[in-house]
Coordinates of C-alpha atoms in Angstrom, one line a residue:
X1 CA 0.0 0.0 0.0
X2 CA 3.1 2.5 -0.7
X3 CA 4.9 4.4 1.7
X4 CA 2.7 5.8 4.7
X5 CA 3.2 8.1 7.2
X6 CA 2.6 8.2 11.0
X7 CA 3.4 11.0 14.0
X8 CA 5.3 10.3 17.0
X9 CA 6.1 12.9 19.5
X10 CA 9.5 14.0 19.9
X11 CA 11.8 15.4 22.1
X12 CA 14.2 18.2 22.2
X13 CA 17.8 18.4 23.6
X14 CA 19.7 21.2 25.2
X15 CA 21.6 21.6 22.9
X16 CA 18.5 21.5 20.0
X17 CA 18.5 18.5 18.5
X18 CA 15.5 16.5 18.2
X19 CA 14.9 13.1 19.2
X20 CA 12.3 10.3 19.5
X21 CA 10.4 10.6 22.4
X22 CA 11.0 7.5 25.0
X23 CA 9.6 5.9 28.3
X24 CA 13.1 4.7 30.6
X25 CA 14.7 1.6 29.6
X26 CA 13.2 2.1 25.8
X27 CA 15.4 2.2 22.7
X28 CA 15.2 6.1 22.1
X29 CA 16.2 5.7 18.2
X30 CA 12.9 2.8 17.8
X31 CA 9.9 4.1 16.4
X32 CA 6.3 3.2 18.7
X33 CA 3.4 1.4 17.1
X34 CA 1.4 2.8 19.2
X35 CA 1.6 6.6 20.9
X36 CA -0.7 8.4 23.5
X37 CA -2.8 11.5 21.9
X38 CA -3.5 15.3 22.8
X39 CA -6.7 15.2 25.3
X40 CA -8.8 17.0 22.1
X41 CA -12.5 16.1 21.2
X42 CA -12.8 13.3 18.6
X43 CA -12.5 14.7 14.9
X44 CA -13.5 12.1 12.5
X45 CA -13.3 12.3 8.8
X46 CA -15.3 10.1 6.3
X47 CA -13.3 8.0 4.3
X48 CA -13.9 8.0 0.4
X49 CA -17.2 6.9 -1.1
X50 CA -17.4 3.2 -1.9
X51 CA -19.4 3.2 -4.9
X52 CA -19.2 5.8 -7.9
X53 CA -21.7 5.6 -10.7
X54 CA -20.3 8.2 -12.4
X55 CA -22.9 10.8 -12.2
X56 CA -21.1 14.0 -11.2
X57 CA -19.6 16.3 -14.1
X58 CA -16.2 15.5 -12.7
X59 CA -14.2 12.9 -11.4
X60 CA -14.0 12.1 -7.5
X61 CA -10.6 13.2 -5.1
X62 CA -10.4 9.7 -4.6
X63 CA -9.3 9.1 -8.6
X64 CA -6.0 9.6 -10.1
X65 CA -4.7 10.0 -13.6
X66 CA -1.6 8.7 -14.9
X67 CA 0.6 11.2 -16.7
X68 CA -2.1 13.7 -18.0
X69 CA -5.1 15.9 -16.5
X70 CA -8.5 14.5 -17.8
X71 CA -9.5 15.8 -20.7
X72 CA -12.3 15.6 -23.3
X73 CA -9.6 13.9 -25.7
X74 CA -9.5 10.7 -23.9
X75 CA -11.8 11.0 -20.7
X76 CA -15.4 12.2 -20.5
X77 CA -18.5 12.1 -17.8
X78 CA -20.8 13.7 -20.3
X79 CA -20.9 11.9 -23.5
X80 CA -22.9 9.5 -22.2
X81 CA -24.1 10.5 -19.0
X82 CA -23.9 8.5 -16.0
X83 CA -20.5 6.8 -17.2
X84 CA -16.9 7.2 -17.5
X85 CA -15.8 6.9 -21.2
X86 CA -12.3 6.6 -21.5
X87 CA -10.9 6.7 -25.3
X88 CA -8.1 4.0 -25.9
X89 CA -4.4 5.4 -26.1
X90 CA -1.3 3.5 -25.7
X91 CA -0.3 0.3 -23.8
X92 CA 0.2 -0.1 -20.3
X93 CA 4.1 -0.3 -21.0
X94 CA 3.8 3.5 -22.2
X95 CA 5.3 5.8 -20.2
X96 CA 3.4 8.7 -22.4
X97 CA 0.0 8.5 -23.3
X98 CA -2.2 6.4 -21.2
X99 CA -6.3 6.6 -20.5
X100 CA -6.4 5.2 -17.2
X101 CA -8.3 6.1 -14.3
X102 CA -7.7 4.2 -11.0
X103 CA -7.5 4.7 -6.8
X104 CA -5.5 3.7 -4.0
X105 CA -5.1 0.0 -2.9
X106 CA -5.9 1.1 1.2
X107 CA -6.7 -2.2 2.6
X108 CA -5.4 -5.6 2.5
X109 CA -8.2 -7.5 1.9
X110 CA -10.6 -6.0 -0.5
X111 CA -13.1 -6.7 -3.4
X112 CA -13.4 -4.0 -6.3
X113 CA -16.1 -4.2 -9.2
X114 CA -17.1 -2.2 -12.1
X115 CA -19.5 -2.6 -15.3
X116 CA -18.7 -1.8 -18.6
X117 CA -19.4 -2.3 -22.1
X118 CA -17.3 -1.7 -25.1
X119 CA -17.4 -3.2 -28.8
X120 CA -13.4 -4.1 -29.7
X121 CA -13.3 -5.0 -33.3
X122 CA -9.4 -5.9 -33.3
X123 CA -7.3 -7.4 -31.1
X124 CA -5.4 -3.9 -30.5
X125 CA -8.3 -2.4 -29.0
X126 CA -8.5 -3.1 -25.3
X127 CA -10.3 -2.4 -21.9
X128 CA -10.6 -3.2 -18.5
X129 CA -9.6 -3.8 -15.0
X130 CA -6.2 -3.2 -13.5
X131 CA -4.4 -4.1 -10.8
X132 CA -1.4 -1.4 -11.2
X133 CA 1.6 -0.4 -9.6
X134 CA 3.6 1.3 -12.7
X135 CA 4.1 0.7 -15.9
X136 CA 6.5 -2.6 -15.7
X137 CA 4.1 -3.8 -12.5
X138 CA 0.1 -5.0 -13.1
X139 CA -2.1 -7.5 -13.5
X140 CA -4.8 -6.6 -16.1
X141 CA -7.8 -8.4 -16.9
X142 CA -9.4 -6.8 -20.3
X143 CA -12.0 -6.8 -22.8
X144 CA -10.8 -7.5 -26.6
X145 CA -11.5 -9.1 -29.7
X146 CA -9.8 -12.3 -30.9
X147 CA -10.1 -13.3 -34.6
X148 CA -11.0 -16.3 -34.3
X149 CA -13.2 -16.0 -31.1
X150 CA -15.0 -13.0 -31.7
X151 CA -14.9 -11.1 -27.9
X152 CA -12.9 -12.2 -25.2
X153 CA -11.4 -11.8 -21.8
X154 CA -7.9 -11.5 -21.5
X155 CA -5.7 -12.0 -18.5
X156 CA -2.5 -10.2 -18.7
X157 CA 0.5 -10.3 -16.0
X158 CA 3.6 -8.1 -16.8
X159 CA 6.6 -8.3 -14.1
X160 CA 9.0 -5.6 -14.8
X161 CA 8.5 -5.8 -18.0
X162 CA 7.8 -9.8 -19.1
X163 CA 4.6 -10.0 -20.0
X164 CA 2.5 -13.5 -19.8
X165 CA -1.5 -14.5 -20.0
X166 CA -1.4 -17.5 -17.6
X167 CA -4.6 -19.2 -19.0
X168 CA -6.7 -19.2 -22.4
X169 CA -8.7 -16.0 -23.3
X170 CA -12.6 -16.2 -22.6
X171 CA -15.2 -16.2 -24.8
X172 CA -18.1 -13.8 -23.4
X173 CA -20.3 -13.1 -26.1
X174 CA -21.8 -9.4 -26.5
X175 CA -23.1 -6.9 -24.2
X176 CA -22.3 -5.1 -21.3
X177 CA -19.9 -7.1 -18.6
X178 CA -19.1 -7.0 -15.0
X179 CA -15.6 -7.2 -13.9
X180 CA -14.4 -8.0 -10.5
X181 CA -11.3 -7.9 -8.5
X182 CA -10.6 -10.2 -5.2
X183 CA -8.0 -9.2 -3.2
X184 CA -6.8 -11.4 -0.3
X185 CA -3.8 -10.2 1.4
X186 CA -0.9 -11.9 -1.1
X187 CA -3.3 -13.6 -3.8
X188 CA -5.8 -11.8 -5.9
X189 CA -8.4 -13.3 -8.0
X190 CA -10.2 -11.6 -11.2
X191 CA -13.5 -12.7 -12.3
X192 CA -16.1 -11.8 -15.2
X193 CA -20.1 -12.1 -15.7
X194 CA -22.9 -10.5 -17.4
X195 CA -25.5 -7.8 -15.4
X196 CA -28.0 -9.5 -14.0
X197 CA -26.7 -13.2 -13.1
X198 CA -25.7 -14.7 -9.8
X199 CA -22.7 -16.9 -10.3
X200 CA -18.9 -15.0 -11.2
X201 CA -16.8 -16.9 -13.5
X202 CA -13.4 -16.9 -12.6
X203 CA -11.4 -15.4 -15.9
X204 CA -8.1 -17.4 -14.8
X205 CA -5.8 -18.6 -12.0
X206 CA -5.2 -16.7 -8.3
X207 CA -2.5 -14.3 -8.4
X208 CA 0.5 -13.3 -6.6
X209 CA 0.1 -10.2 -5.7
X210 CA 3.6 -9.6 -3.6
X211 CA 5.6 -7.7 -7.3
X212 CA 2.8 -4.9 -7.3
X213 CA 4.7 -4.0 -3.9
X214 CA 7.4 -1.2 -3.1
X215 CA 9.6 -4.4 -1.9
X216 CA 9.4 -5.7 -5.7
X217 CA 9.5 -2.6 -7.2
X218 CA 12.5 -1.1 -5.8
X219 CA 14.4 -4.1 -5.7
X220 CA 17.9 -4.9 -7.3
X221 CA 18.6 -6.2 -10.8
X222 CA 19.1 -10.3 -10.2
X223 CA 22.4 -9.7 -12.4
X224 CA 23.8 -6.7 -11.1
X225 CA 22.3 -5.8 -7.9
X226 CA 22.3 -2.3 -9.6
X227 CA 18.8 -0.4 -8.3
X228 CA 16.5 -0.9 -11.5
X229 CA 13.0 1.2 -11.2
X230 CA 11.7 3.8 -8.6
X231 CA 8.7 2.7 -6.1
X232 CA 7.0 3.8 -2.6
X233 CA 3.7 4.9 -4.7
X234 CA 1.6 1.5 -3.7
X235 CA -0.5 -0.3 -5.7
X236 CA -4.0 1.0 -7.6
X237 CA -6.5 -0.4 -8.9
X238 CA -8.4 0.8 -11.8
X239 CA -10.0 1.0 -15.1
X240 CA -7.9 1.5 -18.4
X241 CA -8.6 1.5 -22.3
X242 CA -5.7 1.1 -25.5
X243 CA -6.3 1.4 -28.8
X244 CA -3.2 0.7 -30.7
X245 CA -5.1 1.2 -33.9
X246 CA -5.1 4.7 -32.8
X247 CA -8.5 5.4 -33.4
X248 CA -9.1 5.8 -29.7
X249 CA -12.4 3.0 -29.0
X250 CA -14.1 4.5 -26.4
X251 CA -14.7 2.1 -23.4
X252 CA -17.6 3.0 -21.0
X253 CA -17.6 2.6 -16.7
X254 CA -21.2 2.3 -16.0
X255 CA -20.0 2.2 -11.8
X256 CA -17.4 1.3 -9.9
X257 CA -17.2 -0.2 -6.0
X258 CA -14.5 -0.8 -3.9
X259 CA -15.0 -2.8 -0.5
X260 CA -12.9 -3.4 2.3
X261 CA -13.4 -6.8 3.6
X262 CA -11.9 -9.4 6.1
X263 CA -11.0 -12.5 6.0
X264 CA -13.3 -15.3 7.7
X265 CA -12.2 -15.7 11.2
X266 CA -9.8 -12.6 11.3
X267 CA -10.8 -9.9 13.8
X268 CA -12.9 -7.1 12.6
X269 CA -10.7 -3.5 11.3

């Protein structure tokens, strides 16, 4: 979940320097998990909406862009009101152009799901869900178009850089679709069904989800040790459309809803 911050009270020297605060007999340089507040009233402040249905002119403070400000080019609440119509750009290897649109991972164990609908008619046109942390990092489970299929689910996995699908693409026929992320502390499972129905069909293996993480990120080259990418940014999750054609397919985002779960028999957050 990226880098995070936390206050601690410190102390000051005579001679002006500051330190960590400590009880006798603590380590003084050792940072507290936990730390005893000010005597001020509670202050609480609502966390971000669940659900967005896309309904507002604008987009939410809990979204962010990748690279560029929204724009009527490639992103658009009012084309067809009540979704989120992102225009395919370029891959998620691109370090450029990108249409994607996706918020925080905050919680360990969640469950995120959106609807969309979007007509592919090659197999360079593509749009989905994302599990992101930059552009070498993500597990991406998209709508496209195979030739010899006709529409399809793909399940893509790129670690820094080596991209894989680790099962067969899925036929899903036409209309609008449901996507769904499971996340489970260290394994993650994408799934797929049409409005309306009861049962999710899993659209391919668990995944590890331990190399969208700051520790993977920001580790050494395996032949060099040199440093090899930057990190501390966390992973997102999101929704994304490519159109290497570049005739920029729009994709539309009917809703979106992200839930905080736990797992059975852990202790309530």
């Amino acid at each position: 979940m990226g880098r995070e911050t936390a206050i601690q009270r410190i102390d000051w020297t005579p001679d002006g320097w500051p330190r960590l605060a400590a009880a006798p007999g603590e380590d003084p340089a050792a940072p507290r998990t936990t730390v005893p507040g000010p005597a001020l009233p509670p202050a609480p402040v609502p966390g971000p909406p669940g659900r967005d249905d896309f309904d507002a002119p604008d987009l939410g403070p809990v979204w962010s862009t990748l690279r560029r400000h929204p724009a009527p080019d490639w992103l658009s609440l009012t084309e067809r009101p009540g979704h989120l119509r992102l225009r395919g750009a370029q891959s998620l290897g691109s370090t450029h152009h990108q249409s994607l649109v996706a918020r925080r991972q905050q919680d360990p164990v969640l469950t995120f799901t959106t609807a969309m609908s979007a007509e592919p008619g090659s197999p360079l046109q593509m749009s989905g869900l994302v599990h992101y942390y930059n552009s070498t990092l993500w597990h991406y489970l998209h709508l496209t178009w195979d030739e010899a299929l006709g529409r399809v689910v793909r399940l893509g996995v790129c670690d820094h850089g080596a991209y894989r699908e680790p099962c067969a693409p899925l036929p899903v026929g036409g209309g609008p679709l449901e996507l769904r992320l499971a996340v489970r502390g260290e394994r993650a499972l994408f799934s797929v069904r049409p409005p309306g129905q009861e049962a999710w069909q899993p659209a391919g293996p668990e995944l590890d989800t331990s190399p969208l993480s700051d520790e993977n990120a920001t580790q050494g080259d395996p032949d060099t040790g040199h440093f090899r990418t930057w990190g501390f940014t966390g992973a997102f999750i999101g929704l994304c459309a490519q159109d290497l054609t570049g005739a920029g397919a729009p994709a539309d985002f009917d809703w979106t809803e992200y839930r905080a779960d736990t797992l059975p028999g852990a202790a309530a957050r």
